[in-house]
Coordinates of C-alpha atoms and ligand atoms in Angstrom, one line a residue:
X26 CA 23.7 -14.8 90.1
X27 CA 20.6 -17.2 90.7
X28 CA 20.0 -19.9 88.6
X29 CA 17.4 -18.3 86.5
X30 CA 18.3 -14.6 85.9
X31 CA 19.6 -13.7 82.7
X32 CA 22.2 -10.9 82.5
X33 CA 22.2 -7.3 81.4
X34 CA 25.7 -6.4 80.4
X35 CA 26.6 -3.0 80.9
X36 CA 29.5 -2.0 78.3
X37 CA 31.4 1.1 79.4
X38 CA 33.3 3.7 76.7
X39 CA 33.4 6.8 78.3
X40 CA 31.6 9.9 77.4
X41 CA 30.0 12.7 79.5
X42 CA 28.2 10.5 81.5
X43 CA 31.4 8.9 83.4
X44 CA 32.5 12.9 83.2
X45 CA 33.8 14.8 85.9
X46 CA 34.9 18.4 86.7
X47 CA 37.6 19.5 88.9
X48 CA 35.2 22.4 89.5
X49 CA 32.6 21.3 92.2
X50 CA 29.1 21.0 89.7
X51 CA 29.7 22.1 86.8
X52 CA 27.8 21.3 83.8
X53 CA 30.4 22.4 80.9
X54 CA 34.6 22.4 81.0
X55 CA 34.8 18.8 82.6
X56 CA 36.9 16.0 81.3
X57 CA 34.5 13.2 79.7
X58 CA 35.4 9.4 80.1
X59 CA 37.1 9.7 83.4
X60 CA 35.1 7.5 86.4
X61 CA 34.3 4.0 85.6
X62 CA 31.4 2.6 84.6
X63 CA 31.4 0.3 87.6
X64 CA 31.0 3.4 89.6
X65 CA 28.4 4.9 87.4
X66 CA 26.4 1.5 88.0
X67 CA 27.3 1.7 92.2
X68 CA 23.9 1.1 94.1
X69 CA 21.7 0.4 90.6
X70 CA 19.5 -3.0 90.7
X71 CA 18.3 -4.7 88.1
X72 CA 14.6 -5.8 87.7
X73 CA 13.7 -9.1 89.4
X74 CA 14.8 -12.1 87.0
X75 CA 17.5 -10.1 85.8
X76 CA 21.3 -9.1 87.4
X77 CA 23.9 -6.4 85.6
X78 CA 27.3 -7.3 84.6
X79 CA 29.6 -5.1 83.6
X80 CA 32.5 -4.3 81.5
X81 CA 35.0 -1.2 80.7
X82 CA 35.8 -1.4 77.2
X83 CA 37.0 2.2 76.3
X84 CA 37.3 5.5 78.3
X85 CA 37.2 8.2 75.9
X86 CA 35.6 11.1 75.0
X87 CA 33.4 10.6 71.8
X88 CA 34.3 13.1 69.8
X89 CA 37.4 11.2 69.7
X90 CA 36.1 7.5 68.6
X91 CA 37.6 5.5 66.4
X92 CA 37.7 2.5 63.7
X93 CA 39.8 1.0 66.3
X94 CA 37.5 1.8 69.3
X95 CA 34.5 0.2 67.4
X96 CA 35.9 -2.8 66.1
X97 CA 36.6 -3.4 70.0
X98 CA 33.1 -2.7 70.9
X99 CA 31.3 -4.9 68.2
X100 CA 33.5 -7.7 69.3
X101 CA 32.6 -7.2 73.0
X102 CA 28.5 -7.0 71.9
X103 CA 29.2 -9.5 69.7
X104 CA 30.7 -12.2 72.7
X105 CA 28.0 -11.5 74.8
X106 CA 24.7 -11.3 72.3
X107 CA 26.2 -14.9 72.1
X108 CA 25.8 -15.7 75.9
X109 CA 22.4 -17.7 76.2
X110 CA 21.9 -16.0 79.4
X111 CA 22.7 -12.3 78.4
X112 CA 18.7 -10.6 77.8
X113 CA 20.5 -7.7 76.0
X114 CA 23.2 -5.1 76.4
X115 CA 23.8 -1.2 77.6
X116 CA 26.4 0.7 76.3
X117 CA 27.4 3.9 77.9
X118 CA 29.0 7.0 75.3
X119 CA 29.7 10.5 74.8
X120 CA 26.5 12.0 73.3
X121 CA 28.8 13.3 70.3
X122 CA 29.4 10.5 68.0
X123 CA 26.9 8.2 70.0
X124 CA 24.2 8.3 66.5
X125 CA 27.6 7.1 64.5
X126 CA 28.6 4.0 67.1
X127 CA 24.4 2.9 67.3
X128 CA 24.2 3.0 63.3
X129 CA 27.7 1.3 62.8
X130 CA 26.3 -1.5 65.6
X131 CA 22.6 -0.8 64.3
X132 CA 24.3 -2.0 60.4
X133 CA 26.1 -5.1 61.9
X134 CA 24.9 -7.2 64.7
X135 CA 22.7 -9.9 63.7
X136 CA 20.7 -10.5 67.4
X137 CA 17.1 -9.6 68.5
X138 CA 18.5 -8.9 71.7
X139 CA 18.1 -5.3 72.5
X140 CA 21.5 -2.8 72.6
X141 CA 20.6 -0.6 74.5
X142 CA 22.8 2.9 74.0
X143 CA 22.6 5.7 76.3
X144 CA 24.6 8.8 77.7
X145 CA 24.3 12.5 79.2
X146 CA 24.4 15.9 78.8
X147 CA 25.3 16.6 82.3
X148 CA 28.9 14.8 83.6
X149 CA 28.4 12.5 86.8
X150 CA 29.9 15.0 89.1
X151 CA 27.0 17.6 87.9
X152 CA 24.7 18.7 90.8
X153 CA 22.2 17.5 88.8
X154 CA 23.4 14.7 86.7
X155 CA 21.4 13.1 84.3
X156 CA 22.8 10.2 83.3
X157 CA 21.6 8.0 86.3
X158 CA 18.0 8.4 85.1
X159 CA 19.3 7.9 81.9
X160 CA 20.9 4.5 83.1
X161 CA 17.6 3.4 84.3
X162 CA 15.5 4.2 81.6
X163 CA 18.4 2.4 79.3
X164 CA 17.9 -0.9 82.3
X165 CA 14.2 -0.6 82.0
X166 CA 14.1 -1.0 78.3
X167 CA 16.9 -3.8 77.7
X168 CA 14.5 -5.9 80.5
X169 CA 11.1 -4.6 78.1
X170 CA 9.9 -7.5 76.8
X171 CA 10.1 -7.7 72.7
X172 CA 12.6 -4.8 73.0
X173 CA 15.1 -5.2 70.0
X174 CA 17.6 -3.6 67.8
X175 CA 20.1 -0.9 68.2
X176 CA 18.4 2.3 70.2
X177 CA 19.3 5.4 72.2
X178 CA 17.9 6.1 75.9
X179 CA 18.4 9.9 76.6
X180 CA 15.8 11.8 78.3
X181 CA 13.0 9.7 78.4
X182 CA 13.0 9.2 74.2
X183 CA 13.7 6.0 72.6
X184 CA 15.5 6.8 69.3
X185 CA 16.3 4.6 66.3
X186 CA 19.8 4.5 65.0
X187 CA 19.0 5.2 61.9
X188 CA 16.8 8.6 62.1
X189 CA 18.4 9.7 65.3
X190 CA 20.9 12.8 65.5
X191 CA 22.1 15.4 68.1
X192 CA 20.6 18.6 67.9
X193 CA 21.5 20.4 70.7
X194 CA 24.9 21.4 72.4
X195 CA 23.5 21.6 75.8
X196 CA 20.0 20.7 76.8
X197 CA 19.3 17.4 78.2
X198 CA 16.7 16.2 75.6
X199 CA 19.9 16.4 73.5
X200 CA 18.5 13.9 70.0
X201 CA 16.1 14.3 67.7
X202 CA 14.7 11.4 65.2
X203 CA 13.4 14.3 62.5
X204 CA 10.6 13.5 60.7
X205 CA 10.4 9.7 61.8
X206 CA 10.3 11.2 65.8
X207 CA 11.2 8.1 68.2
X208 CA 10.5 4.8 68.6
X209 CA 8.5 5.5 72.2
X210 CA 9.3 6.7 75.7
X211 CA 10.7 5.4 79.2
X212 CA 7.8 6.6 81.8
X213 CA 8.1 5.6 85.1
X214 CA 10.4 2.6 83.7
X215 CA 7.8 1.4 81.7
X216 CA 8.4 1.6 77.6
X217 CA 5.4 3.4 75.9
X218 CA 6.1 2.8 72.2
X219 CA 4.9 4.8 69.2
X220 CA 6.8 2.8 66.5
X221 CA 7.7 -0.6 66.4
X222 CA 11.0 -1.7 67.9
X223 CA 11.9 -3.1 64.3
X224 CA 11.0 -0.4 62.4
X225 CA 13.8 -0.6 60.1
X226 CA 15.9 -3.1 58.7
X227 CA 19.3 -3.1 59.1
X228 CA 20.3 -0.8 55.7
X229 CA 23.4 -2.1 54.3
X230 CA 24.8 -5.1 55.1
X231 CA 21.4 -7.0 56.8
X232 CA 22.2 -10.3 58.1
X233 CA 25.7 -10.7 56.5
X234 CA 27.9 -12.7 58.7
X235 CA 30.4 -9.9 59.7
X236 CA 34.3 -10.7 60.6
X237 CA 35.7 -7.2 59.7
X238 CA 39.4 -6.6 59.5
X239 CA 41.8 -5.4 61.7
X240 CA 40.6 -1.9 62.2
X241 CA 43.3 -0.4 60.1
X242 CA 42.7 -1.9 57.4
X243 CA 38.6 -0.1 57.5
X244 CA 39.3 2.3 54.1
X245 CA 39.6 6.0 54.6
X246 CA 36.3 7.9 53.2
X247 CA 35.8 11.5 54.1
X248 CA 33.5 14.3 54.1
X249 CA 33.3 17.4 52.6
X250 CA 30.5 19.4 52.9
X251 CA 29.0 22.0 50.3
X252 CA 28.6 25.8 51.4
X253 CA 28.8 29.3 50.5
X254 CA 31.9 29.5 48.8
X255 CA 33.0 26.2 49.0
X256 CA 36.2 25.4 46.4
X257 CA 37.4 22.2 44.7
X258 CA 40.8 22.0 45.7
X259 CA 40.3 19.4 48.6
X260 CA 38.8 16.9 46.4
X261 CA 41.9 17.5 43.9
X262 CA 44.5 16.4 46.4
X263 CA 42.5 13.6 47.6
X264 CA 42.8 12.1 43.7
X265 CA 46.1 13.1 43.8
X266 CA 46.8 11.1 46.0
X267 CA 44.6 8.1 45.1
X268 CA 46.5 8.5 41.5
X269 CA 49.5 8.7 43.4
X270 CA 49.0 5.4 45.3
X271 CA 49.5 6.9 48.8
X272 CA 49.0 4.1 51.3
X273 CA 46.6 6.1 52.9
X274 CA 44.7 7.7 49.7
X275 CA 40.4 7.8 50.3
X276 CA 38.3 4.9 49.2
X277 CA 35.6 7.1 49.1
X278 CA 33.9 11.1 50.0
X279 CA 31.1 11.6 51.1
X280 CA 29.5 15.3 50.0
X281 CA 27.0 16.6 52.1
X282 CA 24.6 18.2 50.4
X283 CA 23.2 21.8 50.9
X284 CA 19.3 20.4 50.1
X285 CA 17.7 17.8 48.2
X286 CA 21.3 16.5 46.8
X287 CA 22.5 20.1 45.4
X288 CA 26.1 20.5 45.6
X289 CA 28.2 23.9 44.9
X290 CA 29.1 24.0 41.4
X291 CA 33.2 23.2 42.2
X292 CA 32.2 20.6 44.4
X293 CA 29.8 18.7 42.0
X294 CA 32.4 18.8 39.8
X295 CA 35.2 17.5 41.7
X296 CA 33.0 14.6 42.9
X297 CA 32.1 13.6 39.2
X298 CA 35.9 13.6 38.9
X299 CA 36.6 11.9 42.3
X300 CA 34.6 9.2 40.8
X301 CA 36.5 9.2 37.0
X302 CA 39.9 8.5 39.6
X303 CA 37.9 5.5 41.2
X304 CA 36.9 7.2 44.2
X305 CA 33.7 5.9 45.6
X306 CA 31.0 9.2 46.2
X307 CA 28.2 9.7 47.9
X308 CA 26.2 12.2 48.3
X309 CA 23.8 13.2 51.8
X310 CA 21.9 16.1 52.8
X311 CA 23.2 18.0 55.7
X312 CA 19.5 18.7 56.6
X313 CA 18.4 17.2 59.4
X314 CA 15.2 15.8 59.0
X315 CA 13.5 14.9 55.9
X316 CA 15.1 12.9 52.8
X317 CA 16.4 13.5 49.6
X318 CA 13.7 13.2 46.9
X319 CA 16.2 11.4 43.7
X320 CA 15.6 13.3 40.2
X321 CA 16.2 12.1 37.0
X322 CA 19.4 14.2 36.4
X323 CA 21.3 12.8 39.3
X324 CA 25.2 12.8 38.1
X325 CA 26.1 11.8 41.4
X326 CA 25.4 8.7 43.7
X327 CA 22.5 9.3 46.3
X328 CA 22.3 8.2 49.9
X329 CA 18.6 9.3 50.2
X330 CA 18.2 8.8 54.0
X331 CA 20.9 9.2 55.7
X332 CA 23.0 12.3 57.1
X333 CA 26.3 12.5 55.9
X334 CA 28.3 10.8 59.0
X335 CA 25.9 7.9 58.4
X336 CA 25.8 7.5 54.7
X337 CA 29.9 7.5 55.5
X338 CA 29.5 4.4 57.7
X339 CA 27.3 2.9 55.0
X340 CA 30.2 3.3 52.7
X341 CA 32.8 1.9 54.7
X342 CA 30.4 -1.1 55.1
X343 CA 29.8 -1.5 51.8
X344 CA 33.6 -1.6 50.6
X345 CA 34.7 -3.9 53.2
X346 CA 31.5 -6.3 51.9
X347 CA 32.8 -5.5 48.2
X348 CA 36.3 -6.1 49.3
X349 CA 35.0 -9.9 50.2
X350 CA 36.0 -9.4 53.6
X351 CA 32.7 -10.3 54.8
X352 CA 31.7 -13.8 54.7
X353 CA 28.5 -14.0 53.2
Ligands
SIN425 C1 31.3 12.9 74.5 O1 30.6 12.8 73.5 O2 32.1 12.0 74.9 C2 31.3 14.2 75.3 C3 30.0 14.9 75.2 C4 28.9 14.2 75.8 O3 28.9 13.0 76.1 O4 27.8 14.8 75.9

């Protein structure tokens, strides 16, 4: 590394993008998190002034992650934000839980340095992979000047963590912001923005100093969502349970809402008495863009903005800071 160059750390976990198939190009029925990420990086510069380093910290498929996995990660992002001459981190991951990992980091890291997430749709022994063009749209925005906060490179589109989602199973412009749209776009590796980098706050737990727990001690919330016929019975074990002391009875449930916070009638009610046991509950709409407009009748507890597998991270993060196992 020259003596002025700041580094771009590349943190590997896996995904699609480090996929490969034992069937010569295929684009569907390969095994994700299988080549390094040192190999996915093989022959990739960096802009002048800047060098890559990187690091394997998981290899997994993402529909797989875990407390575990992302207690590892934040401490990884965490060491390195804390290098002077780190410019800001990548961080390569299945497409499938990558909107969950960029809000959990998105809620808890404390730098202006970017974090720069991004993936693909295709694996890298595709014909036509997409994850090196992904890789270098994810380089050219970690070296943008100004970039910052927690975002997701796929396709050309520059998503926030907190309004992103998947929306699509197979196509390569894979996310979706809703309503918000994205934060800009990586043409010809220069950033065209159309919101600011910042253009959120971190939601829940802001610029708390954050030494989580071991990972499992993170509390257990779940999710249940309403439908057509949905029936009460889940939520009645889960305060069994709870009453029962189980080591491993829920902290909280998230429901996820059919609309703007309306819950099937046996699910409303086992939420209300979820929350009589000293369950935590939320409630989130499983629509995907839009928000949930509060009444005055609420009987439940509203996350207003957030999809349901957020609103659960914002849970979690809120009981561990309740729990005092945040320093503040
Ligand atoms: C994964 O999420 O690890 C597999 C699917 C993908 O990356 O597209």
């Amino acid at each position: 590394m020259s003596d002025h160059s700041r580094r771009i750390v590349v943190l590997g976990t896996g995904g699609t993008i480090a996929g490969s198939s034992s069937e010569a190009g295929a684009n569907v029925g390969y095994t994700a998190g299988t080549v390094p990420v040192t190999a996915l990086l093989d022959g990739f510069s960096a802009p002048a002034g800047f060098e890559l380093h990187v690091e394997q910290v998981a290899q997994i498929d993402s529909k797989d992650m875990d407390f575990a996995t992302w207690h590892s990660l934040l401490l990884r992002c965490q060491y390195w934000l804390r290098q002077d001459d780190v410019a800001g981190l990548i961080v390569t991951h299945g497409t499938d839980t990558i909107e969950e990992t960029s809000f959990f980091l998105h809620s808890v890291l404390q730098s202006s340095k970017p974090v720069v997430m991004t993936c693909a749709m295709r694996p890298a022994s595709s014909n036509n992979p997409d994850g090196p063009q992904n890789l270098r749209d994810a380089i050219s925005v970690a070296t943008t000047q100004g970039a910052t906060g927690v975002i997701i490179v796929c396709a050309g589109e520059v998503h926030g963590s907190k309004d992103v989602s998947k929306v699509h199973p197979y196509r390569l412009n894979a996310f979706s912001s809703g309503d918000a749209g994205p934060i800009g776009y990586v043409e010809e590796g220069k950033v065209r923005l159309v919101r600011n980098w910042s253009c959120y706050d971190a939601p829940f737990v802001g610029n708390t100093a954050f030494p989580l727990p071991a990972a499992n001690e993170w509390p257990r919330i779940e999710i249940i969502l309403s439908h057509a016929g949905a029936r009460g019975e889940i939520i009645d074990t889960l305060i069994r349970e709870k009453q029962e002391n189980h080591p491993d009875a829920v902290a909280g449930i998230v429901l996820g809402a059919t609309g703007n916070g309306s819950l099937h009638q046996a699910l409303e009610k086992g939420g209300i008495a979820a929350q009589d046991a000293g369950i935590h509950v939320l409630v989130a709409t499983r629509c995907i863009a839009g928000h949930i407009i509060p009444s005055l009748i609420e009987k439940l507890p509203l996350s207003t903005d957030l999809s349901p597998t957020k609103a659960r991270i914002a849970l979690l993060l809120q009981l561990l800071k309740d729990r005092k196992e945040l320093v503040v």
